[in-house]
Coordinates of C-alpha atoms in Angstrom, one line a residue:
X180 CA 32.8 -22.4 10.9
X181 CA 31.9 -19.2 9.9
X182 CA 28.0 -18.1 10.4
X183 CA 25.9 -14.9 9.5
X184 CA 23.5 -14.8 12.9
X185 CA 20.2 -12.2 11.9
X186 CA 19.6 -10.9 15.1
X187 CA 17.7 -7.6 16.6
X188 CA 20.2 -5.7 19.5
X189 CA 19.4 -2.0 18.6
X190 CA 21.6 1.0 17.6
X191 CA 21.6 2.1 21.2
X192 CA 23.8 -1.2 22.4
X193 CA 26.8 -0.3 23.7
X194 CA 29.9 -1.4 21.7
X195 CA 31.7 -5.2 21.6
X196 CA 34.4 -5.0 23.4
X197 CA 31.8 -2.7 26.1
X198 CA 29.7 -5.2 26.4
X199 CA 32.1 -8.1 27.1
X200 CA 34.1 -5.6 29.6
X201 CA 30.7 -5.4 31.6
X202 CA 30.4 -9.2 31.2
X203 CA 33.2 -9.3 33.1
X204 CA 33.0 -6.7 35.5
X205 CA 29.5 -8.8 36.7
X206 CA 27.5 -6.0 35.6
X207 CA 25.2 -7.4 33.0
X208 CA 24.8 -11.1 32.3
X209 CA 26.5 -12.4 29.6
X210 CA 25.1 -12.2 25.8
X211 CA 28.4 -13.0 23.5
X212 CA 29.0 -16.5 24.7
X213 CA 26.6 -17.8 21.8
X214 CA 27.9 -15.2 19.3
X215 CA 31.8 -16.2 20.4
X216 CA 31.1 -20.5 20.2
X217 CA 29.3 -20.0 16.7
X218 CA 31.9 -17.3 15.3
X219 CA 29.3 -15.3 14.5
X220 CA 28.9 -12.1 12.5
X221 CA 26.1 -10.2 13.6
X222 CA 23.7 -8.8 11.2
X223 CA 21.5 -6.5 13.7
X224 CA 20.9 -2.8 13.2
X225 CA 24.2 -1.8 14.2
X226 CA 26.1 -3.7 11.4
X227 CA 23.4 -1.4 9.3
X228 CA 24.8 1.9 10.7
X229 CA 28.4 0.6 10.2
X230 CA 27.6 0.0 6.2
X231 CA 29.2 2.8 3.7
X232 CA 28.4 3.6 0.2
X233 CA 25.4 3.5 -1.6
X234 CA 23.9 0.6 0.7
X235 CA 23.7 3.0 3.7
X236 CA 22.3 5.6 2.4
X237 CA 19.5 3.1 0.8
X238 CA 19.0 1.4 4.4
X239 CA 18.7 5.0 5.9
X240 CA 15.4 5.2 4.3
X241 CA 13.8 1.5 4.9
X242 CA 12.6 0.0 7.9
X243 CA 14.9 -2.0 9.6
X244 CA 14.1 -5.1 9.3
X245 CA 13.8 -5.1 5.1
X246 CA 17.2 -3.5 5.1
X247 CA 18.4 -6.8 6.8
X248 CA 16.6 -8.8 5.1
X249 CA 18.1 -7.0 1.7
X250 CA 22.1 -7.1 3.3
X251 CA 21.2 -11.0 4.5
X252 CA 20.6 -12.2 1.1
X253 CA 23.5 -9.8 -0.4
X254 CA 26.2 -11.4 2.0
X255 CA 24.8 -14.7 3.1
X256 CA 26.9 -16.9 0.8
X257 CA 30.3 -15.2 2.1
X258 CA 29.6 -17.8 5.6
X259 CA 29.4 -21.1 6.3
X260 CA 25.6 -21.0 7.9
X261 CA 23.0 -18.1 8.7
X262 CA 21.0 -18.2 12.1
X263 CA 18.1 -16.3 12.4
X264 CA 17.3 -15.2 15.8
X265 CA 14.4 -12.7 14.8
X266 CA 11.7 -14.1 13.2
X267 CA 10.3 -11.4 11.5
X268 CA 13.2 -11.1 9.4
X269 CA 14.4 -15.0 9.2
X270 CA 11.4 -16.1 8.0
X271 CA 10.9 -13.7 4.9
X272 CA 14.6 -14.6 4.6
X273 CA 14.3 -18.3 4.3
X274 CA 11.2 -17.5 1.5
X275 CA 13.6 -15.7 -0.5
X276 CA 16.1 -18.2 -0.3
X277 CA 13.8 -20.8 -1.2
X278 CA 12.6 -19.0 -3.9
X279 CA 15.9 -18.0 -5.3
X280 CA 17.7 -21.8 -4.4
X281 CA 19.9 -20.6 -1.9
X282 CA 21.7 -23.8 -0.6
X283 CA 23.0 -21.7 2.3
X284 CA 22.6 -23.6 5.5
X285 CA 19.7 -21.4 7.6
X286 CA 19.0 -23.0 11.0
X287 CA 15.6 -20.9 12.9
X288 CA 15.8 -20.5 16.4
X289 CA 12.0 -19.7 17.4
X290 CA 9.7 -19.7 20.4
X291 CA 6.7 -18.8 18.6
X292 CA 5.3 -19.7 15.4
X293 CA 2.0 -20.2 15.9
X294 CA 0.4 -16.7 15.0
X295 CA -1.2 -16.8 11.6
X296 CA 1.4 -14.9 9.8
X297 CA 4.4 -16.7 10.9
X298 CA 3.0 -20.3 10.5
X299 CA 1.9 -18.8 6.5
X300 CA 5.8 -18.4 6.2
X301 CA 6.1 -22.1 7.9
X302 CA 4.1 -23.7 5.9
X303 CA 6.3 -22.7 2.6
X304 CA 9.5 -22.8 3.9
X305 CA 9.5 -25.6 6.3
X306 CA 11.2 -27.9 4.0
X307 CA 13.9 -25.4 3.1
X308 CA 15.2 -24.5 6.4
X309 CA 17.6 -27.0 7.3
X310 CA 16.9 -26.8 11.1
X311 CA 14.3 -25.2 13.1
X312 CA 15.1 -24.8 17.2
X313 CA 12.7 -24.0 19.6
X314 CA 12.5 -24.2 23.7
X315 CA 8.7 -24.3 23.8
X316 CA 6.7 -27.8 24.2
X317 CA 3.5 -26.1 22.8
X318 CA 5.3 -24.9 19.8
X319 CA 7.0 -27.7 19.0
X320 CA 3.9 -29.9 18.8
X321 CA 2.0 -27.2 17.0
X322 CA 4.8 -27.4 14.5
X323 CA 4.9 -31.2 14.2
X324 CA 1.0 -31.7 14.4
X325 CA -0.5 -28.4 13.0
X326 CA 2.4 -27.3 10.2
X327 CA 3.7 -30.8 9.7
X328 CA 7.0 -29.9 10.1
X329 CA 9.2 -33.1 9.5
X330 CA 10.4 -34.4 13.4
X331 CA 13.7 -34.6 12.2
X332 CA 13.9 -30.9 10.9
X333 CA 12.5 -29.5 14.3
X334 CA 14.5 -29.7 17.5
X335 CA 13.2 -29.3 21.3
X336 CA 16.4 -27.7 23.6
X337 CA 16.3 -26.0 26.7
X338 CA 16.4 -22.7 27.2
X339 CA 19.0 -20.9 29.0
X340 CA 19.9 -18.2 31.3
X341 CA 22.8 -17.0 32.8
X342 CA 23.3 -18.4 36.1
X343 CA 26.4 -17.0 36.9
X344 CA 24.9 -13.3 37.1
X345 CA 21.5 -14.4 38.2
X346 CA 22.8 -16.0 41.2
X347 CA 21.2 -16.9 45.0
X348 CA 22.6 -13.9 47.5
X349 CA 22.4 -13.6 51.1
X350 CA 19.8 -10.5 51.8
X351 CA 16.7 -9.7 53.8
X352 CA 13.8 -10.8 51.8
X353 CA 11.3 -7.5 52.4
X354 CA 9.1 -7.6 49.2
X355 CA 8.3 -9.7 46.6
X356 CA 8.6 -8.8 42.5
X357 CA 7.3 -9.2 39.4
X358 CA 8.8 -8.0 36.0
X359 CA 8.6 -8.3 32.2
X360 CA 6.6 -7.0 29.7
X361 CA 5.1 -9.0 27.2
X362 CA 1.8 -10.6 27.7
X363 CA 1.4 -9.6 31.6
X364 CA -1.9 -9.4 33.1
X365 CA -0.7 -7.1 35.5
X366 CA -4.6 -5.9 36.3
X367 CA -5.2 -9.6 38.4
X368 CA -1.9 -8.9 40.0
X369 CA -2.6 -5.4 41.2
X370 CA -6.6 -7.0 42.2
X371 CA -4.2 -9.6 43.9
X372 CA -2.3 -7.5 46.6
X373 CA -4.8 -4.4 46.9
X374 CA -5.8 -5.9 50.5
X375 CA -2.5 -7.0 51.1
X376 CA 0.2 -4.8 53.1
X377 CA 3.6 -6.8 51.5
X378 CA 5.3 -4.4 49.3
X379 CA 5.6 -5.4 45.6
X380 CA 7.8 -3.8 43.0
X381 CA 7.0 -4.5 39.1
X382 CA 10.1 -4.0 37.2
X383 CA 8.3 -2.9 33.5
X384 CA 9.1 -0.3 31.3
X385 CA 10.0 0.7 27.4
X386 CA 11.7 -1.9 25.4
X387 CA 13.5 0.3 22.8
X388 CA 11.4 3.1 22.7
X389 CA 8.4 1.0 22.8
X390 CA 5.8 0.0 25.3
X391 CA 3.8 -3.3 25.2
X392 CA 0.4 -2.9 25.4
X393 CA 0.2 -4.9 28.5
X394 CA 2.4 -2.1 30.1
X395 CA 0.5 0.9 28.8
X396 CA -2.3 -0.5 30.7
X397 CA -0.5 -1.2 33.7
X398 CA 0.2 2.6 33.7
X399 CA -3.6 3.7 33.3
X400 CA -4.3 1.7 36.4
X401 CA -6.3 4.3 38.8
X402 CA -5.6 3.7 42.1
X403 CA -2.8 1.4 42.6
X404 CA -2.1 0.5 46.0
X405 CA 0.5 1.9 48.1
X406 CA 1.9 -1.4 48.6
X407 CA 2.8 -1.5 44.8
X408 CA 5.4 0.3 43.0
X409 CA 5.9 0.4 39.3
X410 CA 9.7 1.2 37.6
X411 CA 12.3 -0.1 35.5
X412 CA 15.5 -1.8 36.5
X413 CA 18.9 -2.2 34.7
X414 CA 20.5 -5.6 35.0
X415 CA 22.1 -4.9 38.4
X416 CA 18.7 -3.2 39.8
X417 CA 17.1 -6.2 39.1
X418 CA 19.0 -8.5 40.6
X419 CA 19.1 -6.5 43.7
X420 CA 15.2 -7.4 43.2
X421 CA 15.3 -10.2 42.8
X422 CA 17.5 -10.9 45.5
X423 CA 15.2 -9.1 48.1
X424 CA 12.0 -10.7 46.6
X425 CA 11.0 -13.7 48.8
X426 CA 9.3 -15.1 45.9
X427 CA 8.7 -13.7 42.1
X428 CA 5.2 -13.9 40.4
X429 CA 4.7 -14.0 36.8
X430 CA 1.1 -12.6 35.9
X431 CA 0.4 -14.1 32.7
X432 CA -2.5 -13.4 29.9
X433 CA -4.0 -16.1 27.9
X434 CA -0.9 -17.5 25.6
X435 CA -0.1 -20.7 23.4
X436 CA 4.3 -20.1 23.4
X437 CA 6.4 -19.4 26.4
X438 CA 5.5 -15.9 27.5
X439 CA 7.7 -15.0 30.9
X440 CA 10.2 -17.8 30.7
X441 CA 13.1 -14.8 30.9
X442 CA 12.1 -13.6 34.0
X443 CA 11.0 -17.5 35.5
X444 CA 14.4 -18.4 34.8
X445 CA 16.3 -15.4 36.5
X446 CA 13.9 -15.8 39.4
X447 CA 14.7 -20.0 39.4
X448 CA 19.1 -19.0 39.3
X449 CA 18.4 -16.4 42.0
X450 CA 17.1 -18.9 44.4
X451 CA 13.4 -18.3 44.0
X452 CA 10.4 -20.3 43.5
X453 CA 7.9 -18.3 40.8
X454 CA 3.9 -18.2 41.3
X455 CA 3.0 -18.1 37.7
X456 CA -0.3 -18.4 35.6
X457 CA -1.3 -21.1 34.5
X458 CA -1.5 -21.0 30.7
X459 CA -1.5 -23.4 27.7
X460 CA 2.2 -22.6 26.4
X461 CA 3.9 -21.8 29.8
X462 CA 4.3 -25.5 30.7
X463 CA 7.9 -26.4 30.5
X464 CA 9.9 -24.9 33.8
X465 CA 8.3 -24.9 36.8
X466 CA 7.1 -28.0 38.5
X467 CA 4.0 -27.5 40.4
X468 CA 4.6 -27.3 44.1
X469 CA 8.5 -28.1 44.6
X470 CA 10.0 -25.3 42.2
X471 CA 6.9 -22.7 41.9
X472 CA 2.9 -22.5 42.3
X473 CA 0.0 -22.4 39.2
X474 CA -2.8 -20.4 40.1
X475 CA -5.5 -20.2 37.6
X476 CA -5.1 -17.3 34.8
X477 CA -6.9 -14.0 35.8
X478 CA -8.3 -15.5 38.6
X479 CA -7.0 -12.8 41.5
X480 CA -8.4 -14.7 44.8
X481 CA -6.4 -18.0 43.9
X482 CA -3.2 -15.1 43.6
X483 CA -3.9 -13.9 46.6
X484 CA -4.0 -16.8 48.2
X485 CA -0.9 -18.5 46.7
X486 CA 1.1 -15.1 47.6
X487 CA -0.1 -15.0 51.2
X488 CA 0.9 -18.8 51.7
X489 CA 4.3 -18.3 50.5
X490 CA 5.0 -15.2 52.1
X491 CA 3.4 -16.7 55.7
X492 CA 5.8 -19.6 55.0
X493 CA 9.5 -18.6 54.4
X494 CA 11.1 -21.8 55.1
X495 CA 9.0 -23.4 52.3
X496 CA 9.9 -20.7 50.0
X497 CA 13.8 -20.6 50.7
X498 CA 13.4 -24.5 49.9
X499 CA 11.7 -24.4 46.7
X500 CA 13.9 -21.4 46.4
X501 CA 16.8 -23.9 46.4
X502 CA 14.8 -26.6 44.1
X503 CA 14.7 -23.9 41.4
X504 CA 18.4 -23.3 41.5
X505 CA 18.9 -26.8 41.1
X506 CA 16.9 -27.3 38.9
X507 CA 18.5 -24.6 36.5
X508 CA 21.6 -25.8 37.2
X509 CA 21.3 -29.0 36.1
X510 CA 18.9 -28.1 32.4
X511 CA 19.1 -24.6 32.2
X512 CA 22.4 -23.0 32.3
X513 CA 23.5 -20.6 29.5
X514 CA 26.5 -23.2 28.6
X515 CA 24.0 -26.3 27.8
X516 CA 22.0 -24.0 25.9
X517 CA 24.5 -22.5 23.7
X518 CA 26.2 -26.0 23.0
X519 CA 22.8 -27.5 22.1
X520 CA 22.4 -24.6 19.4
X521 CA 25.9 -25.1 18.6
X522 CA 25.4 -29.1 18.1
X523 CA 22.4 -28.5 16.0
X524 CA 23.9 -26.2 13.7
X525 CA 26.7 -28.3 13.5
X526 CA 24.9 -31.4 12.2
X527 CA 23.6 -29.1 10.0
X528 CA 26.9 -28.8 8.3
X529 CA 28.2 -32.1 8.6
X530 CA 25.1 -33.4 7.1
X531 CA 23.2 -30.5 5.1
X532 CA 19.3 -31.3 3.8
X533 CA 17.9 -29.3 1.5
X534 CA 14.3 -30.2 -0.8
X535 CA 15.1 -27.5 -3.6
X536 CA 12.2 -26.3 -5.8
X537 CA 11.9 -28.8 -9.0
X538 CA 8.6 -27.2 -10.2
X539 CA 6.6 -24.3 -10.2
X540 CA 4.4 -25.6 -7.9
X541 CA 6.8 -25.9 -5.2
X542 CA 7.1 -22.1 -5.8
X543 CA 5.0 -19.4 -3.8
X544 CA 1.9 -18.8 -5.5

């Protein structure tokens, strides 16, 4: 098997054989396993800067995702399957191939597809994809009951992590953390701890140049407390957080997909239970009271009072602690999740399913 996997990774990653080397130095948790079990080519910006002749100097002057969208439909017959990882450019790339009959297996791994745009692309490609993977509950039935996406062409996994790097470790636990960037509602959090005195570092930053707009208002905050600091933190840095962090807490704005599940599973391998939000699409990790604690979303007294219980109360927190590494043990290790995509993609080969365009209605119009 031989598969074309559309992914975004940045022209600032490091090389391959880098990457792998800090893999197995323990310095960074581990991102080739998946592109190593599915022999994958990757098609992410990179690839783009590695491309001479005439396509290079064309892709110099596009955006980056249409110039892989353009090389994916150029090269996508030369392999076995395509996986999109990146839905912004998967999706416009499993219109095209619908619209030009590309029998090309394409299997979509996706953990959010309800936003108006992407479920338009749903809607018209659904029956061309031959497999769609997701890890969120919400999404899935949104798919199934809002998109009527066929059961058998959508698949529920588990997400992983890498449980190997994120890993329990015997330190003092002086603070606690939070971290992440997307859809953080970072303002209850900071209303949270003001009258507290336990430190708390947020571990939020730039994500390729850019800077969520949860984040920029993070930094407008006036008057953060002393108690709070605010940086960010290379893979190493934020284990060492982690590690310290009696407990994590996952400030969470109104959401329908799985907003914070990185950073809840991390915390959960590390050995830590995870306050968290409670919020339509975040649903499918914690368990309520043995792994982590909801608290009502934006509500900064019930935050308050979940932090100061756990943080009064160490024993109960180093034994959810242990629940959550358990628990990610058993459902959420990097392995299960790789081999699950691997298995789907698979039966995707042995037993392709295409519904090819027979009119011009079945076209885009």
């Amino acid at each position: 098997m031989k598969t074309l996997f559309i992914i975004s990774k940045g022209m600032d990653k490091m090389s391959d054989d880098f990457i792998r080397q800090n893999e197995v130095n323990d310095i960074a948790p581990r991102t080739t396993l998946m592109e190593r079990e599915l022999n994958t080519r990757l098609l992410d910006e990179r690839y783009l800067n590695n491309i001479s002749g005439y396509r290079r100097f064309l892709y110099r002057w596009l955006p980056t995702d249409l110039a892989q969208l353009l090389e994916a439909c150029l090269i996508h017959k030369q392999y076995d399957a395509v996986i999109s990882y990146y839905e912004r450019v998967g999706l416009p790339f499993a219109y095209l191939q619908k619209i030009l009959g590309s029998t090309t297996p394409h299997v979509l791994l996706t953990t959010w597809f309800s936003s108006s745009q992407k479920s338009w692309f749903l809607k018209r490609v659904k029956n061309h994809l031959s497999k769609i993977i997701t890890w969120s509950s919400s999404q899935y039935h949104f798919g199934v009951n809002q998109l009527d996406i066929p059961p058998a062409k959508i698949r529920l996994i588990k997400r992983g992590t890498d449980q190997s790097f994120w890993r329990p470790m015997k330190v003092s636990t002086d603070l606690i953390c939070s971290a992440g960037m997307e859809m953080r509602d970072y303002p209850t959090l900071i209303k949270a701890m003001s009258p507290l005195d336990i430190p708390c570092h947020i571990a939020t930053g730039e994500a390729r140049g850019k800077l969520f707009d949860t984040v920029k208002n993070l930094y407008e905050l006036e008057n953060i407390p002393s108690n709070i600091t605010i940086g960010e933190k290379d893979p190493v840095g934020l284990r060492q957080l982690y590690a310290r962090s009696r407990f994590v807490v996952v400030p969470l704005l109104p959401t329908d997909t799985d907003n914070g599940l990185t950073v809840i599973l991390e915390a959960m391998a590390m050995g830590k239970p995870v306050i968290c939000s409670s919020v339509e699409g975040q649903i499918d990790v914690i368990r309520d009271g043995i792994t982590g604690i909801y608290v009502p979303q934006g509500d900064p007294d019930a935050l308050r009072k979940a932090i100061l219980h756990l943080w009064n109360h160490p024993e109960q927190a180093e034994q959810m602690g242990k629940a959550a590494r358990e628990y990610i043990e058993r459902n959420h290790s990097l392995e299960q999740f790789v081999m699950a995509v691997k298995s789907e993609v698979d039966s995707v080969l042995l037993n392709p399913v295409f519904e090819k365009a027979v009119s011009g209605a079945d076209l885009p119009g």
